[in-house]
Coordinates of C-alpha atoms and ligand atoms in Angstrom, one line a residue:
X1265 CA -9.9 6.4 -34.4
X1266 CA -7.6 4.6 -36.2
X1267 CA -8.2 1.1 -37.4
X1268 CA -8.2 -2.6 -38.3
X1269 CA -8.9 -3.8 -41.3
X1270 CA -8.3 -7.9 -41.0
X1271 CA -8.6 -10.8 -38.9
X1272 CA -5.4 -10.8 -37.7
X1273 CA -4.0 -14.2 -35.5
X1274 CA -8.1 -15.5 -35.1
X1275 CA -9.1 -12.3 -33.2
X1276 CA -12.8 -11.9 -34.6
X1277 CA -13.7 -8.8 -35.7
X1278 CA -16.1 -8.0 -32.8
X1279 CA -13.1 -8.4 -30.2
X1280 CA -10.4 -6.4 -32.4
X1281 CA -13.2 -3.1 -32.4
X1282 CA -13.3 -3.8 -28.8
X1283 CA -10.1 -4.0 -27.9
X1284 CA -9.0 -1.0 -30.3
X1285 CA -12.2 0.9 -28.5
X1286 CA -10.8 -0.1 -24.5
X1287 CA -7.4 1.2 -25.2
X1288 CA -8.7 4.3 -26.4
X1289 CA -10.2 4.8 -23.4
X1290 CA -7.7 3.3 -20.9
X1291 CA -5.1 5.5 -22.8
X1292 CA -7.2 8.5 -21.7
X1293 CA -7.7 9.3 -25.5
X1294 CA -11.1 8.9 -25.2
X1295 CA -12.5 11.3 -21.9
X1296 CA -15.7 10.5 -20.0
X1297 CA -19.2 11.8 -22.3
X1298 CA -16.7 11.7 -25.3
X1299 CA -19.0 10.4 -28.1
X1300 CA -18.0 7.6 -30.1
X1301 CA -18.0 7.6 -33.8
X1302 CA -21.7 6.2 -35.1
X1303 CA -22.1 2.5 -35.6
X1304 CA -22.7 2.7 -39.4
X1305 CA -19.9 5.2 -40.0
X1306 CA -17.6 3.3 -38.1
X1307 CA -18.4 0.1 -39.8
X1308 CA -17.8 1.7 -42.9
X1309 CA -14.5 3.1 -41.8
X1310 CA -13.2 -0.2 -40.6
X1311 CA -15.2 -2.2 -43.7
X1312 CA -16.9 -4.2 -41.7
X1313 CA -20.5 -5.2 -41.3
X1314 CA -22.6 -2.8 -39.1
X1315 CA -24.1 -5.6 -36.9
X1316 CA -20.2 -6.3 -35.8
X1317 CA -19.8 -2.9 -34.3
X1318 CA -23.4 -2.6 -32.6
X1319 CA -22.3 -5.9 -31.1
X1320 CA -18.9 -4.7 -30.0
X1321 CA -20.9 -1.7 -28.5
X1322 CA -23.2 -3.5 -27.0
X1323 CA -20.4 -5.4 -25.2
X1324 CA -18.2 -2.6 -24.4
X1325 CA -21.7 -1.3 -22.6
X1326 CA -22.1 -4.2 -20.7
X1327 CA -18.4 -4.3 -19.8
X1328 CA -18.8 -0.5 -18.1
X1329 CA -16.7 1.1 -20.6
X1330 CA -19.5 3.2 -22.9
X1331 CA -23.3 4.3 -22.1
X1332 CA -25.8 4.2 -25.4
X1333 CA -28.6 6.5 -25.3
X1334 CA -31.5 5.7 -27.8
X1335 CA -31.3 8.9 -30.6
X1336 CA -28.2 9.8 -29.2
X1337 CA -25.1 7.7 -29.7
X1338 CA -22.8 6.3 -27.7
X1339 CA -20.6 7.9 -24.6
X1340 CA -17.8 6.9 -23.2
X1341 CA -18.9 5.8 -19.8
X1342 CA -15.3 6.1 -17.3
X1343 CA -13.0 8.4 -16.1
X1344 CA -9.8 6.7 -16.7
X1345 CA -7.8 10.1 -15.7
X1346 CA -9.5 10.0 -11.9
X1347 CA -9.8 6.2 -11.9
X1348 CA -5.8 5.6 -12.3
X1349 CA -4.4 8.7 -11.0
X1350 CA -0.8 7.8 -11.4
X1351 CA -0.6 5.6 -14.5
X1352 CA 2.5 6.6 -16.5
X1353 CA 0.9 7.5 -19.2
X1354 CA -1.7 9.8 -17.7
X1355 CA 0.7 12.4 -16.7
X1356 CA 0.5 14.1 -13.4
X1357 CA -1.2 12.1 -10.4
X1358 CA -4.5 13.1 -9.1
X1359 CA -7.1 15.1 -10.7
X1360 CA -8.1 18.0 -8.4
X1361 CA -11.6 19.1 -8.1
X1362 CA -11.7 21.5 -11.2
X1363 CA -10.7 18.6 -13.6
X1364 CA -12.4 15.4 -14.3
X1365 CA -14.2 13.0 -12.5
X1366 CA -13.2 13.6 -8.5
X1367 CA -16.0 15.8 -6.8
X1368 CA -14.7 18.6 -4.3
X1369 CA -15.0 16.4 -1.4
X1370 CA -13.8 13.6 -2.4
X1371 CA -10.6 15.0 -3.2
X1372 CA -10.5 16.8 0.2
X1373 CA -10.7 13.8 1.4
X1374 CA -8.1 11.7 -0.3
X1375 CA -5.6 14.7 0.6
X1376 CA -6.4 13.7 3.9
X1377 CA -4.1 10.5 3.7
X1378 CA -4.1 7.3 2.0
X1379 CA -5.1 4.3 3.7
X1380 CA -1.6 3.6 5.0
X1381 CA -1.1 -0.4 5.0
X1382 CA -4.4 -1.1 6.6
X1383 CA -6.4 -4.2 5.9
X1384 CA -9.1 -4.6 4.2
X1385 CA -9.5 -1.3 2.4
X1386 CA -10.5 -1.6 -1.4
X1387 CA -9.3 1.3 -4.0
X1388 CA -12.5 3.9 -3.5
X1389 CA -10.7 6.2 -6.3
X1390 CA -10.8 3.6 -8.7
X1391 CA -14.3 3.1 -8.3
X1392 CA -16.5 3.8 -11.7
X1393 CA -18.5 6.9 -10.1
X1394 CA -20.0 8.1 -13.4
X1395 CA -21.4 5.2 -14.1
X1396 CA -23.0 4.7 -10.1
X1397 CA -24.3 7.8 -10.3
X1398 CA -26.0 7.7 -13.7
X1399 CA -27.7 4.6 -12.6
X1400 CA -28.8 6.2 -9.6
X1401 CA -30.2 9.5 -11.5
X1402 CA -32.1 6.8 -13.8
X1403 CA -33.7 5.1 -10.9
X1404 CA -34.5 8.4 -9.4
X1405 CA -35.8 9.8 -12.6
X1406 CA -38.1 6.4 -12.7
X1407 CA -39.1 6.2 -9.5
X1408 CA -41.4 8.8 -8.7
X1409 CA -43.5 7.9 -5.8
X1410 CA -43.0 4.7 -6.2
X1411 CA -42.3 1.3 -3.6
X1412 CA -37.9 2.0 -3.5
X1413 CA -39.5 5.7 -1.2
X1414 CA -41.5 3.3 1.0
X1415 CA -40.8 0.5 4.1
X1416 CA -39.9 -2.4 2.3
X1417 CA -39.4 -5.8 2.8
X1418 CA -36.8 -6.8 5.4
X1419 CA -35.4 -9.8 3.3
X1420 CA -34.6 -7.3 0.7
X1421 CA -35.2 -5.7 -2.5
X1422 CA -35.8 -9.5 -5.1
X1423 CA -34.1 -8.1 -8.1
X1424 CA -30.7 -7.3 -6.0
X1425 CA -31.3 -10.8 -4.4
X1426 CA -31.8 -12.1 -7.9
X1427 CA -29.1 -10.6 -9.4
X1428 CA -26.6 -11.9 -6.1
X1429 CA -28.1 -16.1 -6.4
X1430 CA -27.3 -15.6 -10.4
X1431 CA -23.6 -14.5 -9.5
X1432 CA -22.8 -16.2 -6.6
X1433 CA -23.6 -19.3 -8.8
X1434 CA -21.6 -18.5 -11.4
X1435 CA -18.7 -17.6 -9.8
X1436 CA -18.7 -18.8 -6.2
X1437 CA -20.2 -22.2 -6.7
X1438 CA -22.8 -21.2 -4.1
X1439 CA -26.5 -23.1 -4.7
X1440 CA -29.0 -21.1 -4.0
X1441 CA -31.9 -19.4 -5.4
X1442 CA -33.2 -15.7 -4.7
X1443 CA -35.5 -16.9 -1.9
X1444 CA -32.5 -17.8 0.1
X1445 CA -31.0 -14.4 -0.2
X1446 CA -31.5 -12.0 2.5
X1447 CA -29.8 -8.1 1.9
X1448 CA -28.2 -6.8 5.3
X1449 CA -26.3 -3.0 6.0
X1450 CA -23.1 -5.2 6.6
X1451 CA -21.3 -8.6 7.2
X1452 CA -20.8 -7.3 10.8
X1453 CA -24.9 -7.2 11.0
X1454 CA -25.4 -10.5 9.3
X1455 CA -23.2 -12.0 11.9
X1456 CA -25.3 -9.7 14.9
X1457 CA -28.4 -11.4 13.4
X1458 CA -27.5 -15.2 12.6
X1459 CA -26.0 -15.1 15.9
X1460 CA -29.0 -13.6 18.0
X1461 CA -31.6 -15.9 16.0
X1462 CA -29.6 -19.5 16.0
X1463 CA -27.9 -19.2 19.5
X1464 CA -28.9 -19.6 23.2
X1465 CA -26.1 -17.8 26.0
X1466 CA -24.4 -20.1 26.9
X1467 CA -23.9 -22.1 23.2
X1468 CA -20.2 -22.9 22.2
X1469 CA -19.1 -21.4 18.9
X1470 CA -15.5 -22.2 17.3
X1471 CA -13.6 -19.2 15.9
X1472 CA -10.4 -19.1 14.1
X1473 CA -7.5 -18.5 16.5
X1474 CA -5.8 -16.0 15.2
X1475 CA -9.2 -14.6 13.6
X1476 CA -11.7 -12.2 12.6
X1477 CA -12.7 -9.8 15.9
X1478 CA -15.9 -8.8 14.4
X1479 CA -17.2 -12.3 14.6
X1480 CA -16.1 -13.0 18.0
X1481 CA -17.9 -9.3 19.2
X1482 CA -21.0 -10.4 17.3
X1483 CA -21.0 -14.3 18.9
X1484 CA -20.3 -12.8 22.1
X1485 CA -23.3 -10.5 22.5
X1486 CA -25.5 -13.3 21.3
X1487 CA -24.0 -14.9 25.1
X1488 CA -21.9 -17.6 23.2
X1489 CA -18.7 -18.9 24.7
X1490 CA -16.3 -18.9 22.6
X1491 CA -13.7 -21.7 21.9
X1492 CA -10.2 -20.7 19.9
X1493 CA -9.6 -23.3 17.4
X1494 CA -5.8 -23.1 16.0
X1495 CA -5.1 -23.1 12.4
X1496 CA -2.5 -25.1 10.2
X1497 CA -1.3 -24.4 6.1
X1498 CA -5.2 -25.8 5.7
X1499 CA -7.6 -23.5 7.7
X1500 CA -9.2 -24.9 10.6
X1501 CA -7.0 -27.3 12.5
X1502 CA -9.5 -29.2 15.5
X1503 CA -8.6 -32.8 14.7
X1504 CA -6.6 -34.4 17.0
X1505 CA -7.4 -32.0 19.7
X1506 CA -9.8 -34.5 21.7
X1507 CA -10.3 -31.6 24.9
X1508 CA -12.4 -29.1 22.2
X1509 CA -16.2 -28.8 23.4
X1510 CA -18.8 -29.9 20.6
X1511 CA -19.5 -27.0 18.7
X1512 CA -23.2 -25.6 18.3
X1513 CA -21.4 -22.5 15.9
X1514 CA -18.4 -22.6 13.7
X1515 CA -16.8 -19.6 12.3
X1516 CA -14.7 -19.4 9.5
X1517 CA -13.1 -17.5 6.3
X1518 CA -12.4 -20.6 4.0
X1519 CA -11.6 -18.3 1.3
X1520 CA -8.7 -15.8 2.6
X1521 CA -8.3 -16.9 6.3
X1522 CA -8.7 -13.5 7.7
X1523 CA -5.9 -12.7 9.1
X1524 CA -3.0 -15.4 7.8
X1525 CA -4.5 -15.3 4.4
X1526 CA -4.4 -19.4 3.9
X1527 CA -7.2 -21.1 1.4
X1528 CA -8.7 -23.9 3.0
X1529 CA -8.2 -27.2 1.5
X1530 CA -11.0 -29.3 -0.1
X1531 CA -10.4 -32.1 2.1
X1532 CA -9.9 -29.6 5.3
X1533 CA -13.7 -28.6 4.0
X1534 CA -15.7 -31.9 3.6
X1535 CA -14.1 -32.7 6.6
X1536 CA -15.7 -29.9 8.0
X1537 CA -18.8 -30.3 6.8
X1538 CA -19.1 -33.6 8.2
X1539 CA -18.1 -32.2 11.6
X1540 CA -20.6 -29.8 11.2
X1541 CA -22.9 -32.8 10.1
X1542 CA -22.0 -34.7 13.2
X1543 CA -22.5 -32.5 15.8
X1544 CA -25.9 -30.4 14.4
X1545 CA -23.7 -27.3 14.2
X1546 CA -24.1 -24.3 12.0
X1547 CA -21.3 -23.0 9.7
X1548 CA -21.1 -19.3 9.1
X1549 CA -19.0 -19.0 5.8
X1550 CA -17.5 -15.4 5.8
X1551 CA -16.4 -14.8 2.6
X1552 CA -15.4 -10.8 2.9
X1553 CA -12.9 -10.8 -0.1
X1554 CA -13.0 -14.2 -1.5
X1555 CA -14.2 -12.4 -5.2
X1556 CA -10.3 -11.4 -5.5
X1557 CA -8.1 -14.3 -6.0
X1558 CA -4.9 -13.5 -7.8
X1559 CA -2.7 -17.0 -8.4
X1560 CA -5.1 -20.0 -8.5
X1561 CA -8.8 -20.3 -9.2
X1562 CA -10.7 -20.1 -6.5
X1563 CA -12.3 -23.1 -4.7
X1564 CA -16.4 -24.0 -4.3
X1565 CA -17.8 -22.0 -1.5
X1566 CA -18.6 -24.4 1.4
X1567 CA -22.2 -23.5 0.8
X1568 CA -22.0 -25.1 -2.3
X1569 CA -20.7 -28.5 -0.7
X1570 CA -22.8 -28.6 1.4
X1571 CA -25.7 -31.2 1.3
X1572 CA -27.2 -30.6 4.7
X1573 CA -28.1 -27.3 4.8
X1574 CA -25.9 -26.2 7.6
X1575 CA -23.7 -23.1 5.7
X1576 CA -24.6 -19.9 6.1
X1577 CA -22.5 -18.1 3.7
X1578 CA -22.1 -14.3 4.5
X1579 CA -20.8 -11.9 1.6
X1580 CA -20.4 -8.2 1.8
X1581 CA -20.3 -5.3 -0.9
X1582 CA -17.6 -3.5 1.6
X1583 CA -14.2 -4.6 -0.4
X1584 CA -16.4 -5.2 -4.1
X1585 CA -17.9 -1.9 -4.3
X1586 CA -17.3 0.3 -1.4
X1587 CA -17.7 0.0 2.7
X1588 CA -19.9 3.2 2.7
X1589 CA -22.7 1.1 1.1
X1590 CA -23.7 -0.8 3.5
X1591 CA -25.0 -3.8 1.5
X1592 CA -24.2 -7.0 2.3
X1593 CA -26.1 -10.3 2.1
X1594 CA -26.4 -13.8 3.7
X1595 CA -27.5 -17.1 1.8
X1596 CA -29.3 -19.0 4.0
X1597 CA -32.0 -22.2 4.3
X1598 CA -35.1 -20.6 3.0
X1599 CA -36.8 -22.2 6.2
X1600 CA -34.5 -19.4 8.7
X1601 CA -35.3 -16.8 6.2
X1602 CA -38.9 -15.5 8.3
X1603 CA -36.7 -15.6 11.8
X1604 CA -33.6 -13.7 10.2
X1605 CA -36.7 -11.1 8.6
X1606 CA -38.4 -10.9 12.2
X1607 CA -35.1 -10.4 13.7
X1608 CA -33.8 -7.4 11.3
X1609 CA -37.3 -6.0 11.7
X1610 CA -36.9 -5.4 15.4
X1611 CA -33.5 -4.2 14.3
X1612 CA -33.7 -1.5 11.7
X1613 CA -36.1 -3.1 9.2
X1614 CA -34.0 -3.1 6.0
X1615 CA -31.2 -1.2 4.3
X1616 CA -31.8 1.9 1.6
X1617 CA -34.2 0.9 -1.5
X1618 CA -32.7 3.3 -3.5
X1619 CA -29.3 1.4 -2.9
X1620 CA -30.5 -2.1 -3.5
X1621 CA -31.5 -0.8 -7.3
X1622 CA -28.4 1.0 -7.8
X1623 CA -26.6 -2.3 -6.8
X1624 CA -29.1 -4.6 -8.8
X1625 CA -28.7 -2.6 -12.1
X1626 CA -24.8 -2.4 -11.7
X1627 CA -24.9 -6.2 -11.1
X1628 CA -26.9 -6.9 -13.8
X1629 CA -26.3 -5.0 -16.8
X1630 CA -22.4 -5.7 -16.2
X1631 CA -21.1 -3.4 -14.6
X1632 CA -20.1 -5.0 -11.6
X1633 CA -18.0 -7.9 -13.5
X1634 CA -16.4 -5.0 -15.4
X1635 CA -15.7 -3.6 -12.5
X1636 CA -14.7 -7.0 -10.2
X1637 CA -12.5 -7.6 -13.4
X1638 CA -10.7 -4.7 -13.2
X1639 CA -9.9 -4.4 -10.1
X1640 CA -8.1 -8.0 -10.0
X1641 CA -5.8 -7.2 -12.8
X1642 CA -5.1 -3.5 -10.5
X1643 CA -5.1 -5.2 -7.0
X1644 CA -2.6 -8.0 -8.6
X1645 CA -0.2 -5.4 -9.6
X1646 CA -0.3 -3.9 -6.4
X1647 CA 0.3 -6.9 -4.8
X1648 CA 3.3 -7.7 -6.8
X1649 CA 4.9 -4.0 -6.1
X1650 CA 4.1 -4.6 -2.2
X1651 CA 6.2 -8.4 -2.4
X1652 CA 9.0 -6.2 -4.3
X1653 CA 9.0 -3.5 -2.5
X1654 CA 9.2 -5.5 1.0
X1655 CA 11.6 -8.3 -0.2
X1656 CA 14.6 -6.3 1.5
X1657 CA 13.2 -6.8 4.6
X1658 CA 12.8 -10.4 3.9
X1659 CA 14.6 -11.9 6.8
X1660 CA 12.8 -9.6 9.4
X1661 CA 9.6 -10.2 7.7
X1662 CA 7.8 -13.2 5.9
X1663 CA 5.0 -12.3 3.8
X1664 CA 2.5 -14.9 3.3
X1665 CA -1.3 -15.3 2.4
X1666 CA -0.8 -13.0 -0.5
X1667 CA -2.6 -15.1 -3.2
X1668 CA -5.6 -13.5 -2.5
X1669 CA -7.5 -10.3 -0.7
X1670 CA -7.1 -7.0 0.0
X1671 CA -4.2 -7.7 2.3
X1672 CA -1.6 -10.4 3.2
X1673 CA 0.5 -10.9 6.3
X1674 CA 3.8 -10.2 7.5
X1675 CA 4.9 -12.7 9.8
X1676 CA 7.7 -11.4 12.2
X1677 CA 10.4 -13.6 14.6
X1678 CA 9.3 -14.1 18.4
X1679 CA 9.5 -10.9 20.4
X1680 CA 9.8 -8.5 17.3
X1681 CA 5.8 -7.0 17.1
X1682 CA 5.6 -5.3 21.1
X1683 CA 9.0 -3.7 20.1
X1684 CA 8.6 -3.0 16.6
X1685 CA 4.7 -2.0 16.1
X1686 CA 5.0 1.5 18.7
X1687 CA 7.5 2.3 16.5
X1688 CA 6.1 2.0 13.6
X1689 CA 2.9 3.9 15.1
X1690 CA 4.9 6.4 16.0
X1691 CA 6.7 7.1 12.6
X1692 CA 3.4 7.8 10.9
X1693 CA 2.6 3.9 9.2
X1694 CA -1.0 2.4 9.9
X1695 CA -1.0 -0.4 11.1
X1696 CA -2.7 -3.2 12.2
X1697 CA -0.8 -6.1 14.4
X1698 CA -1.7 -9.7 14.7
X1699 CA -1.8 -9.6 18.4
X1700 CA -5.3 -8.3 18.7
X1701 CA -6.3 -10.9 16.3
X1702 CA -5.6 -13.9 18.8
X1703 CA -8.1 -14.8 21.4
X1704 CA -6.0 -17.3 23.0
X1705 CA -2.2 -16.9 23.6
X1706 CA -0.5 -15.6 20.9
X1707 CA 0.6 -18.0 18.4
X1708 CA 2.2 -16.0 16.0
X1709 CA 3.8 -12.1 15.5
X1710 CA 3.7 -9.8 13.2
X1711 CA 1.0 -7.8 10.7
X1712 CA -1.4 -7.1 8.3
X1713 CA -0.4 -5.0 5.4
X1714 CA -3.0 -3.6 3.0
X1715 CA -2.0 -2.9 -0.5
X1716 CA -5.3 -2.3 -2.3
X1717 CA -5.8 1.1 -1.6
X1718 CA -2.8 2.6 -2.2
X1719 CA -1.0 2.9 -5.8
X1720 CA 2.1 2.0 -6.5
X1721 CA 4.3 4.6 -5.7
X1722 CA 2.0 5.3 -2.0
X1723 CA 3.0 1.1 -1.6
X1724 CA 6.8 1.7 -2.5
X1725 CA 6.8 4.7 0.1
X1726 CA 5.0 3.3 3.2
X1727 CA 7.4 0.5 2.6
X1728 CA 10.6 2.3 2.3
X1729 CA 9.5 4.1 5.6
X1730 CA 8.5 0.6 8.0
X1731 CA 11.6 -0.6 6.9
X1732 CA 13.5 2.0 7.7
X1733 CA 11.9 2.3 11.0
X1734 CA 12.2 -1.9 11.3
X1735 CA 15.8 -1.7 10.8
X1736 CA 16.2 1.9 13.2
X1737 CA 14.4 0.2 15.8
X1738 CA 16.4 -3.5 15.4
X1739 CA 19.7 -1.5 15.7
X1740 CA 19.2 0.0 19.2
X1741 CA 17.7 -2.8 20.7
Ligands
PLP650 C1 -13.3 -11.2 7.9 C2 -14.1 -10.0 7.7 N1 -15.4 -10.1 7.6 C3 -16.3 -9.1 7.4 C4 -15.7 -7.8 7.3 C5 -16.6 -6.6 7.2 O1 -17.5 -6.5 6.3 P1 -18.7 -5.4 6.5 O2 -18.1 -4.1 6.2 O3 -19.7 -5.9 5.5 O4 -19.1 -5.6 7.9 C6 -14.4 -7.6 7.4 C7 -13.9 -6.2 7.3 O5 -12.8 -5.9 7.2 C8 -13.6 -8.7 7.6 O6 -12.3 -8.5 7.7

C-alpha cells in the first residue's frame, strides 16, 4: 500500500491512514477477507507511531469497512465490486453468482428486473451482506440454547431498543429512553396496533390528503372515520378550514410528506402540537425515510417538540436496512407501552430474536451509521442523475419534494395522468400515480418516481423510455 509520510493541509495522521485505507477499498484494490498489512508493520512503513494505525483501524472497524479478529489481523470487511455494480472504475456491471459477494439467488433475482421508478424502494444490492451475515454467524455461534431461541418479550429485545433511543437522539432529536421503545414486524403493524389500542369506531382521525394509504387502511380497520386534511408548501394545512371535525387522531409524515415530498415547517409543527394539545388528540409521526435528507439538515422530530406526551413517532428499518426485515419500532409514552405489549401479544407476540441482535450489533458497533452514511452520498447522486435525466421533460413534468427520500414527485398538468399512466403501464415503466393517493377529490396529477434502487444508467434508461412514451402519447391525443 502505498503511503503518506506528513501532515499534509492539518489532516492528522489517524484520518490520512484512513482515508488512504477507504480508497483502497472503494477502488476495489482491496477485495472482501483481503488482509491488511499488520499494525506495527504498517506503522513502521508509514513512520508513524503504532497507536495511530490501531486507532485508524479501530475506526475503519467501526465505520463497516474492516473486521479485526484477535490473533488474526485485520480483513477487509465489504464487497465494493457487488456493492456498486456499475461504478466506472469497477469494470463490467454486476457480479454473477460465481464471483464475489452476490449469492445464486440473489442474482436470480436481480435479473428479474430492477425496481423500475417505484417508491419507496431502497438499494438491496448495496447493502453490506458480509458484514450482516458475519454478525449473524457470531450471534448464532453465541447463542446456543439461549433466550434469542425462546418467546420473548413483546416490547422487544432492550439492547435493539437501546441501541434505537441512543440514535434516535442523536440524530432525530427524538427524547426518549429505551423504556419507551417498542420493536414491531413493520410501520404498517405499528400503525394496526396504535390504532386498535388508542381508538373507539367511530373516532375521527385526520390524514394527509394526498397521503399515505397504509395509514388510512390501518385507521380504517380500527373503525375510525376518516377526515382528508389538504396540504400547502408546509405540510398539514387545517387552519382556516372552520367545517373540519375535532380530531381524536392525526396522521402525518413531517419529515418527507409521503407522497409530495414537502418538510414541514417549524411553525406548521408547534402549531400542530398545540392543536394536538387543544383537542386531547394523538399524533402519529411516521417518519419512513426521514434518515435520508440530501439538501438541508433535517429538522427535530415532532416527538422531540413535544411537551405533552401526545407523539407517537413510528420509524421503520424497511428503507435503512431492507423491507424483508421486518423491524420497525414506535417511541411511545412509557404509560401505553403495557396496552401496545397486550395488544401485539394477541397479535403475533413479537418479531424474530435472532433479528433484533443482528440489528442491535449492526447499530451499535457502527455499522449502521457506516452504512446510513453511505447510502446518502449514493441515494444523492442518484437523485441528481434522476433531476438530469428528466429535465427534458420539464414542461410536461415538475419534479418536486426531491430534497429528501427514496422518491420525489412528478407533478403533471390537469388531465395528463388518466391519459398518460396506461401508457406508461403498458410500455413496461413501474409506476405508481398520485391518484390512488388522494382520499378526497383529486387535488393534484401526476407520480411518484423512485430513484434509489436503480443506478445510474437503470435511472437514465427508465427515463429515456417514459419520456418517450410521454411525448408518443401527447402527440396523438
Ligand atoms: C409513508 C410510509 N410509511 C410506512 C411505510 C412502510 O414501512 P413498513 O415496511 O415498515 O411497513 C411506507 C412504505 O413505503 C411508507 O411509504
Amino acid at each position: 500500500m502505498p503511503l503518506l509520510a506528513q501532515d499534509a493541509a492539518g489532516v492528522s495522521l489517524q484520518e490520512q491512514v484512513c482515508r488512504q485505507v477507504r480508497a483502497q477499498i472503494l477502488q476495489g484494490n482491496l477485495g472482501v477477507g483481503q488482509r491488511l498489512p499488520a499494525s506495527r508493520a504498517l506503522a513502521m512503513e508509514l513512520g508513524v507511531a503504532r497507536v495511530t494505525v490501531e486507532a485508524a483501524y479501530a475506526r475503519l472497524e467501526a465505520e463497516g469497512y474492516v473486521n479485526r479478529k484477535v490473533g488474526a489481523g485485520t480483513f477487509v470487511a465489504i464487497d465494493v465490486l457487488a456493492r456498486f455494480p456499475a461504478r466506472p472504475t469497477g469494470g463490467t456491471a454486476i457480479a454473477g453468482p460465481s464471483q464475489r459477494g452476490l449469492s445464486m439467488q440473489r442474482t436470480t433475482l436481480k435479473a428479474e428486473g430492477n425496481a423500475g421508478l417505484r417508491a419507496c424502494i431502497p438499494d438491496m444490492r448495496a447493502f453490506p451482506h458480509e458484514i450482516w451475515n458475519a454478525l449473524q454467524a457470531r450471534i448464532l455461534r453465541q447463542a446456543g440454547h439461549n433466550a434469542l431461541m425462546e418467546y420473548g418479550d413483546p416490547q422487544g429485545h432492550l439492547p435493539l431498543r437501546q441501541a434505537i433511543a441512543a440514535y434516535l437522539a442523536q440524530s432525530r432529536g427524538v427524547r426518549c429512553h429505551a423504556g419507551q421503545v417498542m420493536i414491531l414486524a413493520s410501520s404498517q403493524q405499528a400503525l394496526q396496533l396504535l390504532a386498535l389500542t388508542l381508538l373507539d369506531a367511530g373516532d375521527t382521525a385526520w390524514v394527509e390528503d394526498p397521503g399515505y394509504h397504509g395509514a388510512r387502511a390501518a385507521l380504517q380497520a380500527a373503525g375510525a372515520v376518516l377526515q382528508a386534511v389538504p396540504l400547502d408548501e408546509e405540510g398539514l394545512a387545517w387552519q382556516g378550514n372552520v367545517k373540519l371535525p375535532s380530531p381524536r387522531m392525526i396522521y402525518v409524515t413531517p419529515s418527507h410528506q409521503y407522497p409530495l415530498g414537502m418538510r414541514m415547517s417549524l411553525a406548521r409543527r408547534m402549531a400542530l402540537l398545540e392543536l394536538a394539545r387543544q383537542h386531547k388528540a394523538w399524533i402519529i409521526e411516521d417518519d419512513y425515510d426521514g434518515e435520508y435528507q440530501y439538501d438541508h439538515k433535517p429538522l427535530p422530530a415532532l416527538q422531540g417538540l413535544d411537551d405533552a406526551g401526545c407523539v407517537l413517532y413510528v420509524g421503520t428499518f424497511s428503507k435503512v436496512l431492507f423491507p424483508g426485515l421486518r423491524l420497525a419500532y414506535v417511541v411511545a409514552p412509557e404509560s401505553l407501552i403495557p396496552a401496545l405489549s397486550s395488544a401485539r401479544r394477541a397479535c403475533d407476540g413479537h418479531s424474530s430474536y435472532l433479528q433484533q441482535a443482528v440489528t442491535a450489533d449492526f447499530i451499535s458497533q457502527g455499522h449502521f451509521g457506516a452504512h446510513l452514511r453511505r447510502m446518502r452520498l449514493l441515494y444523492r447522486s442518484r437523485r441528481d442523475c434522476l433531476l438530469e435525466a428528466f429535465s427534458p421533460l420539464a414542461d410536461q413534468l415538475q419534479l418536486v419534494g426531491f430534497e429528501s427520500g427514496l422518491q420525489c414527485a412528478g407533478l403533471l398538468p390537469a388531465g395528463h395522468e388518466a391519459l398518460l399512466t396506461p401508457a406508461a403501464r403498458a410500455a413496461g415503466t413501474q409506476l405508481r400515480d398520485l391518484r390512488s393517493a388522494h382520499l378526497g377529490p383529486q387535488q393534484v396529477e401526476g407520480w411518484m418516481l423512485g430513484f434509489a434502487g436503480l443506478n445510474h444508467d437503470e435511472i437514465k434508461r427508465e427515463a429515456i423510455r417514459l419520456i418517450g412514451t410521454v411525448r408518443k402519447t401527447l402527440v396523438k391525443a
